Short mmCIF file of C-alpha atoms in Angstrom, two decimals:
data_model
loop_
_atom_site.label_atom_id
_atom_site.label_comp_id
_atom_site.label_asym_id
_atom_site.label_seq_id
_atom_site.Cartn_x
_atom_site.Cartn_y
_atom_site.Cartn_z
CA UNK A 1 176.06 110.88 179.44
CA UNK A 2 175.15 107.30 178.46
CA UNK A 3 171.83 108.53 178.17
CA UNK A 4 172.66 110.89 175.44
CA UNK A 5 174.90 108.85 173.45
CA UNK A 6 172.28 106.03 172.97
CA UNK A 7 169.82 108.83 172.14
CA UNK A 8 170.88 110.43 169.42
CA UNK A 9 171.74 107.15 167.34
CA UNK A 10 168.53 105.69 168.37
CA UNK A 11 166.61 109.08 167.05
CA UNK A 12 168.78 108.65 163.88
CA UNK A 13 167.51 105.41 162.86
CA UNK A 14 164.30 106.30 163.57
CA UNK A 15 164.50 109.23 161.38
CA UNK A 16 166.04 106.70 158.57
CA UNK A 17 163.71 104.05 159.35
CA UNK A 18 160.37 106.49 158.95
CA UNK A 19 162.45 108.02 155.64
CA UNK A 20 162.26 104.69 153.74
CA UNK A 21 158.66 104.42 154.69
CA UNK A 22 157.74 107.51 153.30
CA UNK A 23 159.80 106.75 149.95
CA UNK A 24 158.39 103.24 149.51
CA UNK A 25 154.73 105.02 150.40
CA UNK A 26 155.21 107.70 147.78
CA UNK A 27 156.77 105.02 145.46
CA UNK A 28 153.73 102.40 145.58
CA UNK A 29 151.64 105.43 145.67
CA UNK A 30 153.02 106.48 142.65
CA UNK A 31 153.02 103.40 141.45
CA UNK A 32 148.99 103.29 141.61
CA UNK A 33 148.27 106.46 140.32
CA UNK A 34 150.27 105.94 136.96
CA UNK A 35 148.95 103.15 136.81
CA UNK A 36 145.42 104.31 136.29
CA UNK A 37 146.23 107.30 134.23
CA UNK A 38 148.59 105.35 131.71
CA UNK A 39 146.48 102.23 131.76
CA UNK A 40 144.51 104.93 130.10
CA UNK A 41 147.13 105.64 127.34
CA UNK A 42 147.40 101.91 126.48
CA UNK A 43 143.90 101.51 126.06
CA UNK A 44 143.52 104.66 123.68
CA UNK A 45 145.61 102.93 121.77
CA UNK A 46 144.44 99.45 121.58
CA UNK A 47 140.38 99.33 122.37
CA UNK A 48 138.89 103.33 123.07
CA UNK A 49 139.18 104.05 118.74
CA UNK A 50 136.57 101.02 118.27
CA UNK A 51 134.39 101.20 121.50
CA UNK A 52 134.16 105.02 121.54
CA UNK A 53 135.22 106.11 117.78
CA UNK A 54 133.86 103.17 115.97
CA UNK A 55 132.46 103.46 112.27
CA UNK A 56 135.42 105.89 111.47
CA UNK A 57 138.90 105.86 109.20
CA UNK A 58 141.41 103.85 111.44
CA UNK A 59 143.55 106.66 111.92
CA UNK A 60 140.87 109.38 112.33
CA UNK A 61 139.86 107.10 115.00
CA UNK A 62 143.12 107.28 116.66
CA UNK A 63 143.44 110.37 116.50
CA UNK A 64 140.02 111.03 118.30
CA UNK A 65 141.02 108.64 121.23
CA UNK A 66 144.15 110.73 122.10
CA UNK A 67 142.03 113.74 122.28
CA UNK A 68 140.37 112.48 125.13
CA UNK A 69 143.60 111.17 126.39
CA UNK A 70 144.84 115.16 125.98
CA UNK A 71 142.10 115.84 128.36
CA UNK A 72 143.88 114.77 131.05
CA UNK A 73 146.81 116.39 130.70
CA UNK A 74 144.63 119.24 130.46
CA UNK A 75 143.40 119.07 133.77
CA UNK A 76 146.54 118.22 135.31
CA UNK A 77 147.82 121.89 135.56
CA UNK A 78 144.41 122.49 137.78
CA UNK A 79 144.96 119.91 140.28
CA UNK A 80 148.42 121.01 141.04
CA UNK A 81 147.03 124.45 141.68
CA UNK A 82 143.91 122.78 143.83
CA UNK A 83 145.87 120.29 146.08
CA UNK A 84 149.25 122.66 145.51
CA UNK A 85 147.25 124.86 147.80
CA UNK A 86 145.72 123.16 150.42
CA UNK A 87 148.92 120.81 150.30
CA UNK A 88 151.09 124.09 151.78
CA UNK A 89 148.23 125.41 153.76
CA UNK A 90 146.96 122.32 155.41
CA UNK A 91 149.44 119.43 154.73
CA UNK A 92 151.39 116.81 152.70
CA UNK A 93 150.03 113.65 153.74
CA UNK A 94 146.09 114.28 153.45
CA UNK A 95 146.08 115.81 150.11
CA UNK A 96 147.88 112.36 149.04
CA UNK A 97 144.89 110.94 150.72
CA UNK A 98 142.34 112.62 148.94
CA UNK A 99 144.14 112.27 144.95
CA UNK A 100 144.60 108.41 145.10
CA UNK A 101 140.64 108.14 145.76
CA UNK A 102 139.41 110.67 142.90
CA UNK A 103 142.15 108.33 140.81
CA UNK A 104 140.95 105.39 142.16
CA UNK A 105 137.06 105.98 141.53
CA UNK A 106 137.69 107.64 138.34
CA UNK A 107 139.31 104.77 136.82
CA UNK A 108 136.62 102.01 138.07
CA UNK A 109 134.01 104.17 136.91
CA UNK A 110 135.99 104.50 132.71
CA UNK A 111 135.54 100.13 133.05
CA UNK A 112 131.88 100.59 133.35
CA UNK A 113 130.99 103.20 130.66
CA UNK A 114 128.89 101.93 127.62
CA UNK A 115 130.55 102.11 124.07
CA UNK A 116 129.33 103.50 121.16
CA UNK A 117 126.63 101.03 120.06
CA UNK A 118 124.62 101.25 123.08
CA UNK A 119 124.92 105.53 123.83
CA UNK A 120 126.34 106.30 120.85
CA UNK A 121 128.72 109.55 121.05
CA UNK A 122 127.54 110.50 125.10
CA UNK A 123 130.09 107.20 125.85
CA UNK A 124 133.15 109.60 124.31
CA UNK A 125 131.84 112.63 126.51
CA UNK A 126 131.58 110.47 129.81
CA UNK A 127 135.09 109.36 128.68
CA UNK A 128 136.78 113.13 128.51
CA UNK A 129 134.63 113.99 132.08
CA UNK A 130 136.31 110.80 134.09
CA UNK A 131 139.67 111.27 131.77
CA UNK A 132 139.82 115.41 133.85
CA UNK A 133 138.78 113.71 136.87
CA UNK A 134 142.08 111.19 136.17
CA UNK A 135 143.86 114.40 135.14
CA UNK A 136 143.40 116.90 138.71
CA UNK A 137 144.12 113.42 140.66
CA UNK A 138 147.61 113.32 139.37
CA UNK A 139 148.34 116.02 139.14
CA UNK A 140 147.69 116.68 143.10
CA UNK A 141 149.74 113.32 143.53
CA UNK A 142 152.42 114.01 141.92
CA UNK A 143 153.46 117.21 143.91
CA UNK A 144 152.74 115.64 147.27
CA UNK A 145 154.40 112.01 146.62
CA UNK A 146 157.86 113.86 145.40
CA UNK A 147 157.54 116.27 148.80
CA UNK A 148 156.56 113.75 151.17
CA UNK A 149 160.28 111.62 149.53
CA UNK A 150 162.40 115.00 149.12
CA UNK A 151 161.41 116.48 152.53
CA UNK A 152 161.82 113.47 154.72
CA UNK A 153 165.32 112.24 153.23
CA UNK A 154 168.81 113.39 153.80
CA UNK A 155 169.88 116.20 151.77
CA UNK A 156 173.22 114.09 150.16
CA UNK A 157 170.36 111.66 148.44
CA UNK A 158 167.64 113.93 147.93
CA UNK A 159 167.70 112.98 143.68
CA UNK A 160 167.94 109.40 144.53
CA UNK A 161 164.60 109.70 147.17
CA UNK A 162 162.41 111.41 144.70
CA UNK A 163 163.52 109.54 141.63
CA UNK A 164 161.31 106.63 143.42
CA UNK A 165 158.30 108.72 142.63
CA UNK A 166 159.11 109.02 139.11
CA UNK A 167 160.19 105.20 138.85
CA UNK A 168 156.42 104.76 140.03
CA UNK A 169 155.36 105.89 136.36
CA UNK A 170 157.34 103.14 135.02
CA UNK A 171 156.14 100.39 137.23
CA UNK A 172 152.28 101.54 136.92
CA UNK A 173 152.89 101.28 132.51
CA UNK A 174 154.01 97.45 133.30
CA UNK A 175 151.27 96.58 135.60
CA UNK A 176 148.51 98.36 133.15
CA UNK A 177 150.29 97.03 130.37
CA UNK A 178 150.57 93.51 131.49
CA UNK A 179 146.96 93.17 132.83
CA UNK A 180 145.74 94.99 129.41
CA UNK A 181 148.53 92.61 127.53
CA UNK A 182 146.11 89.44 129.54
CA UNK A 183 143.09 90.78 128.40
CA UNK A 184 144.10 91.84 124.91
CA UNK A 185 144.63 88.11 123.55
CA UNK A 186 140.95 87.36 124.58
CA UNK A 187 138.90 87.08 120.90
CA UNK A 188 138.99 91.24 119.42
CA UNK A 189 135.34 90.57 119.67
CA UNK A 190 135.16 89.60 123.26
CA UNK A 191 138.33 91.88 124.41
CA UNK A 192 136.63 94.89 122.83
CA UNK A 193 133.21 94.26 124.73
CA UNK A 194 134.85 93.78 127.80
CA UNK A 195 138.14 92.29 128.16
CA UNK A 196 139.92 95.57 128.16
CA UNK A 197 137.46 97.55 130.85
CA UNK A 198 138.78 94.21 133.26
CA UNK A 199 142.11 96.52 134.28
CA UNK A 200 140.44 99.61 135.36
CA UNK A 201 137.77 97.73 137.05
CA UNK A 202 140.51 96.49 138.86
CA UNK A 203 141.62 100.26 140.09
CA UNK A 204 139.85 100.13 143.02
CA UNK A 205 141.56 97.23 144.47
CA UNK A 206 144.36 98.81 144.25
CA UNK A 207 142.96 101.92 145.56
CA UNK A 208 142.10 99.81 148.97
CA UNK A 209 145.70 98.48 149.03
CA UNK A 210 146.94 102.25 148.84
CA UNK A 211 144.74 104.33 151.09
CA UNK A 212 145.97 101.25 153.82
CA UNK A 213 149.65 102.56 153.05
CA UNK A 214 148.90 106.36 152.83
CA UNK A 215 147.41 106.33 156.17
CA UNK A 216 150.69 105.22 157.85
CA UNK A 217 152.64 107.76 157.31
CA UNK A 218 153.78 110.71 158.88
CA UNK A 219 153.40 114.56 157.82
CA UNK A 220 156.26 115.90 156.48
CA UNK A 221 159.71 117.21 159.34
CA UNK A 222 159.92 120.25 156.84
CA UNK A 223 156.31 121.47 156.25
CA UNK A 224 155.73 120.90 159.68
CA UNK A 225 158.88 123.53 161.09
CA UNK A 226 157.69 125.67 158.46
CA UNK A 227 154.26 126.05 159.91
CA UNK A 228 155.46 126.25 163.28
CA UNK A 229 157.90 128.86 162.34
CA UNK A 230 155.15 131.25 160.99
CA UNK A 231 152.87 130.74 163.86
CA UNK A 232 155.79 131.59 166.39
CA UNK A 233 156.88 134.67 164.27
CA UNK A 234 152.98 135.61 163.95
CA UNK A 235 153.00 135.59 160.53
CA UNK A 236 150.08 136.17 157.87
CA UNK A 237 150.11 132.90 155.86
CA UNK A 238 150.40 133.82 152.43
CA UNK A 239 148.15 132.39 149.26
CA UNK A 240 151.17 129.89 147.76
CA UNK A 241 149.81 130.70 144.24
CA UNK A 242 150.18 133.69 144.15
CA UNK A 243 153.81 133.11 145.69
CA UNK A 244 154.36 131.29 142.91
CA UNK A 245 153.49 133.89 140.20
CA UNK A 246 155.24 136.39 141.94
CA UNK A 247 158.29 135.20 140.76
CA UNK A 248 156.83 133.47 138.10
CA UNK A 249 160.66 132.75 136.36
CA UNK A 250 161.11 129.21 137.99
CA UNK A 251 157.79 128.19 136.42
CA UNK A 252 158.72 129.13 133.43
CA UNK A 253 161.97 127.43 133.39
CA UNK A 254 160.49 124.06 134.91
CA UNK A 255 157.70 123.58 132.23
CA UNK A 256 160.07 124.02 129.42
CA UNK A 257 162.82 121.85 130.39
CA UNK A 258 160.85 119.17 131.36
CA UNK A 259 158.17 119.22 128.41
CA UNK A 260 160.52 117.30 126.16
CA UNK A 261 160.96 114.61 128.52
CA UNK A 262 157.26 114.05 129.03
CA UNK A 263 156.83 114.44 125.49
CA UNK A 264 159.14 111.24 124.55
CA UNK A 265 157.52 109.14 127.25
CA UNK A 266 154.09 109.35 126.22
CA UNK A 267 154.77 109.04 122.45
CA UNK A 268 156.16 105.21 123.61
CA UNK A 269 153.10 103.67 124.99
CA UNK A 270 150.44 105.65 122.86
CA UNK A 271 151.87 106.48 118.64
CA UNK A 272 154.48 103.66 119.36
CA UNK A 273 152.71 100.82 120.09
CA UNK A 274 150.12 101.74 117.07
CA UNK A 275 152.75 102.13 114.87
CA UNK A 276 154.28 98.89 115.96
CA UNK A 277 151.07 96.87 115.19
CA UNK A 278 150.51 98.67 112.36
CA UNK A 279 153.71 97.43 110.47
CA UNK A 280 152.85 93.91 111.62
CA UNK A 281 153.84 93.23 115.15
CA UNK A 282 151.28 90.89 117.17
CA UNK A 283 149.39 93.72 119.33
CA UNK A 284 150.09 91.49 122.70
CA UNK A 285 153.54 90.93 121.74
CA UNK A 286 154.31 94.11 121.29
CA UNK A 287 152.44 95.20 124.61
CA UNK A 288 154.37 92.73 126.74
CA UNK A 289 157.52 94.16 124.69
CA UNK A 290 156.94 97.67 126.17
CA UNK A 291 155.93 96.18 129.24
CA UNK A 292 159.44 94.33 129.65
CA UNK A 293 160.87 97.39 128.76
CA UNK A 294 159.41 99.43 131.43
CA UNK A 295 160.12 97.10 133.98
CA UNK A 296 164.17 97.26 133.13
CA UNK A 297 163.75 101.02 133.03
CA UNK A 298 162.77 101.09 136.61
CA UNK A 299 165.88 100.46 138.21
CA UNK A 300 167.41 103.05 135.95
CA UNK A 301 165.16 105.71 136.72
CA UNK A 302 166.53 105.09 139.89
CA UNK A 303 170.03 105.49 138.75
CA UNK A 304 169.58 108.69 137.35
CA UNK A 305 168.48 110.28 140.55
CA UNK A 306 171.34 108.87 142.19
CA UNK A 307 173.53 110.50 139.60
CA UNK A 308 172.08 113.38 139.61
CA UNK A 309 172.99 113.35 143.47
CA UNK A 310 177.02 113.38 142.12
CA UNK A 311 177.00 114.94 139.01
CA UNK A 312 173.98 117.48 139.64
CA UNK A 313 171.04 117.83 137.85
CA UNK A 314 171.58 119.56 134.79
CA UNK A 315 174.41 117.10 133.11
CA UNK A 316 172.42 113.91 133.98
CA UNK A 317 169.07 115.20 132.21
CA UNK A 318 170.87 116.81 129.12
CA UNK A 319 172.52 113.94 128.75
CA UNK A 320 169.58 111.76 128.48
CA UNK A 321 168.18 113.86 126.22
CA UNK A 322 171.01 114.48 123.55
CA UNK A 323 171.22 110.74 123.28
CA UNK A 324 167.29 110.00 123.10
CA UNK A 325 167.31 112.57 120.04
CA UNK A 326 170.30 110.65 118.35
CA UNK A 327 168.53 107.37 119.30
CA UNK A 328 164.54 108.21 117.28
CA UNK A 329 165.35 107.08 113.29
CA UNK A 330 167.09 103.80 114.82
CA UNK A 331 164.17 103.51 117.16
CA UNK A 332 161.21 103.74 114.74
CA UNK A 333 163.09 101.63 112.90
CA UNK A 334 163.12 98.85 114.97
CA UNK A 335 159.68 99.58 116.02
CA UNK A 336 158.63 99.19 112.26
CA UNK A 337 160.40 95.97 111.59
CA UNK A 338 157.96 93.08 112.54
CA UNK A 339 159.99 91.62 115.14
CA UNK A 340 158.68 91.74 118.49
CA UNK A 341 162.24 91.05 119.81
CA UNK A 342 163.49 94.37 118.06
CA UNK A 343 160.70 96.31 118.97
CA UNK A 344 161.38 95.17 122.92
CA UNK A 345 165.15 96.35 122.02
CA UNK A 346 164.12 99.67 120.80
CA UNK A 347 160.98 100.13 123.92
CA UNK A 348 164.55 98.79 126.16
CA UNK A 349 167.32 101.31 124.54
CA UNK A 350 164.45 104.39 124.39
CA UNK A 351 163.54 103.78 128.28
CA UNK A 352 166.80 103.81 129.41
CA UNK A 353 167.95 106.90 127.99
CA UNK A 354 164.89 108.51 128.98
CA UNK A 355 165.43 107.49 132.76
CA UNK A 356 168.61 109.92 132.78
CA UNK A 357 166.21 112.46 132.19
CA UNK A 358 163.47 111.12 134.24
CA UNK A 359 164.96 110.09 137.16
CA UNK A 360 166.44 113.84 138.53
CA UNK A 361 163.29 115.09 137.58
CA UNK A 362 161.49 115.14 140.62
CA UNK A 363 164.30 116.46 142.85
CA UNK A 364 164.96 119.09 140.33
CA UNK A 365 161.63 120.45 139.51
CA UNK A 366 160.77 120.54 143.95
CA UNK A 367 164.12 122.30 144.82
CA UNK A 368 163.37 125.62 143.10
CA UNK A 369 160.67 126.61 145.40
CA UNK A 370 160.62 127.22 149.21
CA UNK A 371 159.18 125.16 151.75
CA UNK A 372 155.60 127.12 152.12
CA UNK A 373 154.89 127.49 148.16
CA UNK A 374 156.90 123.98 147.32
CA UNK A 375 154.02 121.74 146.58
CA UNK A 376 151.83 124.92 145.00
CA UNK A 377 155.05 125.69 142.64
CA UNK A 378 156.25 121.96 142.10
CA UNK A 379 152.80 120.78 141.04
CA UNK A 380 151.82 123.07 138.87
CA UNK A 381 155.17 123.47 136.85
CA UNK A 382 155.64 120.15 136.97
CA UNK A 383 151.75 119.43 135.52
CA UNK A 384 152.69 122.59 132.69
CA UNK A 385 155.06 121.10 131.98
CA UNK A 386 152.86 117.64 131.33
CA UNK A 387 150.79 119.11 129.59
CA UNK A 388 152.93 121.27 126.72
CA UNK A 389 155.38 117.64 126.56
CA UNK A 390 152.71 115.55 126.31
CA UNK A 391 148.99 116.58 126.37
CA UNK A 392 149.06 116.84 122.98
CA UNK A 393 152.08 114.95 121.62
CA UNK A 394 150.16 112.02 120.67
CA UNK A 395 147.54 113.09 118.42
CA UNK A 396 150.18 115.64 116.85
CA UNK A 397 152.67 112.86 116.14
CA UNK A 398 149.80 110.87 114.82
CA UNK A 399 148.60 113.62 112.90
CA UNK A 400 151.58 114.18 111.03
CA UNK A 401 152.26 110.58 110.48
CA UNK A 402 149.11 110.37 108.52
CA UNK A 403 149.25 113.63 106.72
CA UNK A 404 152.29 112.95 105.40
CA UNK A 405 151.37 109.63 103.88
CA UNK A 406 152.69 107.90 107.28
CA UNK A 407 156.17 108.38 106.97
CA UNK A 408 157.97 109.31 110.48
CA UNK A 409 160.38 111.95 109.27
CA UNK A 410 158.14 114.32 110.88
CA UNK A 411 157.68 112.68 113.87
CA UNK A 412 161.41 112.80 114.53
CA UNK A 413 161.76 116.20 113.60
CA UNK A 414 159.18 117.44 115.95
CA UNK A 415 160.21 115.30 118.94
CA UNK A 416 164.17 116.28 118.20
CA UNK A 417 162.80 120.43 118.14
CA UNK A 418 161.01 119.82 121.51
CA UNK A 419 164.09 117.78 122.94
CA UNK A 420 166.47 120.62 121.92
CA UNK A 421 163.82 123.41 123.68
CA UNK A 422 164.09 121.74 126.96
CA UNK A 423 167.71 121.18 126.28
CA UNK A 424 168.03 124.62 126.51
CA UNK A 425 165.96 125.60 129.22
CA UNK A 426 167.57 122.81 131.49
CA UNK A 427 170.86 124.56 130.63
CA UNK A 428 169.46 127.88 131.55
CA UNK A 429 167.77 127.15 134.65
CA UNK A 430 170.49 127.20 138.01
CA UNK A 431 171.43 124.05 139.30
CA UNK A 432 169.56 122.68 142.14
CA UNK A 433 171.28 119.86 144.08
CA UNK A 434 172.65 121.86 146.99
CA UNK A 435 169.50 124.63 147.64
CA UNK A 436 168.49 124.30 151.26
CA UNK A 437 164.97 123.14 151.56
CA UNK A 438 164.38 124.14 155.17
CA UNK A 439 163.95 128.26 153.10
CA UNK A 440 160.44 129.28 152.98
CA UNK A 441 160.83 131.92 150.76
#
């Protein structure tokens, strides 16, 4: 009897103990990956409009840059599907693996392209190619990262366990940020030859530091019964895509509710930073401003998965929406004054409310699906959903800033009509907290 009683407490903090390592390896995984693909963001607005675009209007120039930054948002849909499948057919952990080194080279590879003057417009085209290859990388990470945290943890703190994948978007934007912030008070001359590829060069340190954490961990408890369920049962393993479409309602629901939220985050470090050196800001100080900002938002990213844990899903992300709506004329107002310490207050007050959304995210977009289509119908609603919120946001919102003689009335009222779409679909769309993950149907 002894035997037993020191067993099953000794198994239990084993269990907990390999838990935290998968949440901190899917965080700092995270972590990595976001920050390659926003590095990305920050640079389109800062350096890719002269390197790439250079010899055009200011603005049209801008406007180019996020087109190739839409590209990978484009081709995040298509790496959910690719690593969504072999992710539920072969495993978790190696399609994690495989995503941080296509990010990884992909990123070392955008430092070393030549700009305009020396390839002229074949330097924008090698630009969109690596920006896709950025794009299906993610967009097989995300999936797998939220899985590996959701499937390992106990089912009371499932939010809180995912939300430390999304707080790895967060942490990536003040790493990029800061090292691009570094760079970016070199000479313009010397930062736009080749202070700002110095970051993504940098990628594939990072990438060494991450595969060296990925291969540590463990496959995932739930995946793992699932699989050995079917293969005691006999079972035909089914294509998870087309599991997915079957039943193609949760899809639906997930890509609208969480467009709006994607949409609000991107328009921060791409149209806001512009706009915030554009009415006079110093372009490092307001970089380090969004990077100080991030940073702060982290822990309450964290927060709002834990919240979402109590309250459920639903109220937690509405909330945070409602309030980021209210929030946009006093933000871009802020953001237009000057004052780098009021545009750090308005990146500060925007982050936080977004985290209510951001933080439940993860937990609430995986829990629709069962356990054999999960990381199939996760991905790819969750990527969707990417890419309707926020593929295109940026060169839309700087579109209509310039069209209509850069005034951001429009800008507000298009984020505000996407906020109040997802409002609605969140509403619509059942609450999640209490499913039972071990279903794989």
């Amino acid at each position: 009897m002894s035997g037993r009683t020191t067993l099953a407490p000794a198994a239990t903090a084993a269990k907990r103990k390999e838990a935290r390592t998968v949440i901190m390896s899917s965080y700092l995984g995270s972590t990595i990956e976001f920050y390659d693909f926003l590095l990305y963001a920050t640079a389109a607005a800062v350096a890719f409009p002269k390197v790439f675009f250079a010899g055009t209007d200011e603005w049209v120039g801008v406007v180019a840059a996020y087109a190739t930054f839409a590209a990978g948002y484009l081709a995040r849909p298509l790496g959910g599907v690719i690593f969504g499948h072999f992710g539920d057919r072969v495993g978790r952990k190696g399609m994690l693996i495989v995503s941080m080194a296509v990010m990884g080279i992909a990123s070392t590879l955008i430092g070393l392209i030549p700009g305009a003057g020396m390839i002229g417009p074949w330097g924008g085209v090698i630009l969109v190619l690596l920006r896709v290859c950025q794009g299906i990388a993610v967009g097989g990470e995300w999936g797998g990262a939220a899985l590996m945290a959701l499937e390992h943890s106990d089912p009371k703190r499932r939010g809180f366990a995912a939300s430390f994948v999304n707080a790895g978007a967060p942490t990536g934007a003040v790493l990029g940020t800061v090292v691009m912030g570094i760079f970016s008070a070199l000479p313009q001359e010397a930062f736009l030859a080749w202070g700002w590829r110095v970051p993504f060069l940098l990628s594939f340190v990072l990438l060494i530091v991450g595969m060296f954490v990925r291969l540590r961990v463990s496959e995932s408890p739930i995946f793992a019964e699932a699989v050995a369920k079917e293969s005691r049962d006999g079972a035909k393993r089914k294509i998870p895509l087309l599991e997915v479409l079957r039943r193609p309602k949760a899809l639906i629901m997930i890509m609208f509710a969480g467009a709006a939220g994607f949409g609000l985050q991107v328009v921060l470090p791409t149209f806001s930073i512009t706009y915030a050196v554009s009415k006079g800001a110093p372009q490092q100080g307001v970089l380090y401003a969004f990077a100080g900002a991030s940073a702060i938002s982290i822990l309450f990213v964290l927060l709002g998965g834990r919240l979402s844990d109590r309250f459920g899903r639903r109220p937690v992300m509405v909330a945070g929406l409602a309030l980021f709506v209210a929030y946009l004329f006093p933000m871009f107002g802020m953001l237009g004054s000057g004052n780098v310490g009021l545009v750090f207050l308005a990146f500060t007050v925007a982050l936080v409310l977004h985290s209510s959304l951001y933080g439940p995210l993860a937990a609430f977009v995986s829990e629709q699906f069962g356990t054999t289509s999960r990381y199939t119908g996760a991905a790819v609603g969750y990527q969707l959903a990417t890419l309707i919120g926020a593929g295109f946001t940026p060169g839309i919102v700087a579109g209509l800033y310039k069209d209509s003689g850069q005034s951001v009335v429009p800008v507000v009222v298009f984020l505000s009509v996407m906020a109040t779409v997802s409002i609605v679909f969140i509403l619509l769309t059942r609450e999640s907290k209490n499913n039972d993950l071990t279903s794989v149907d």
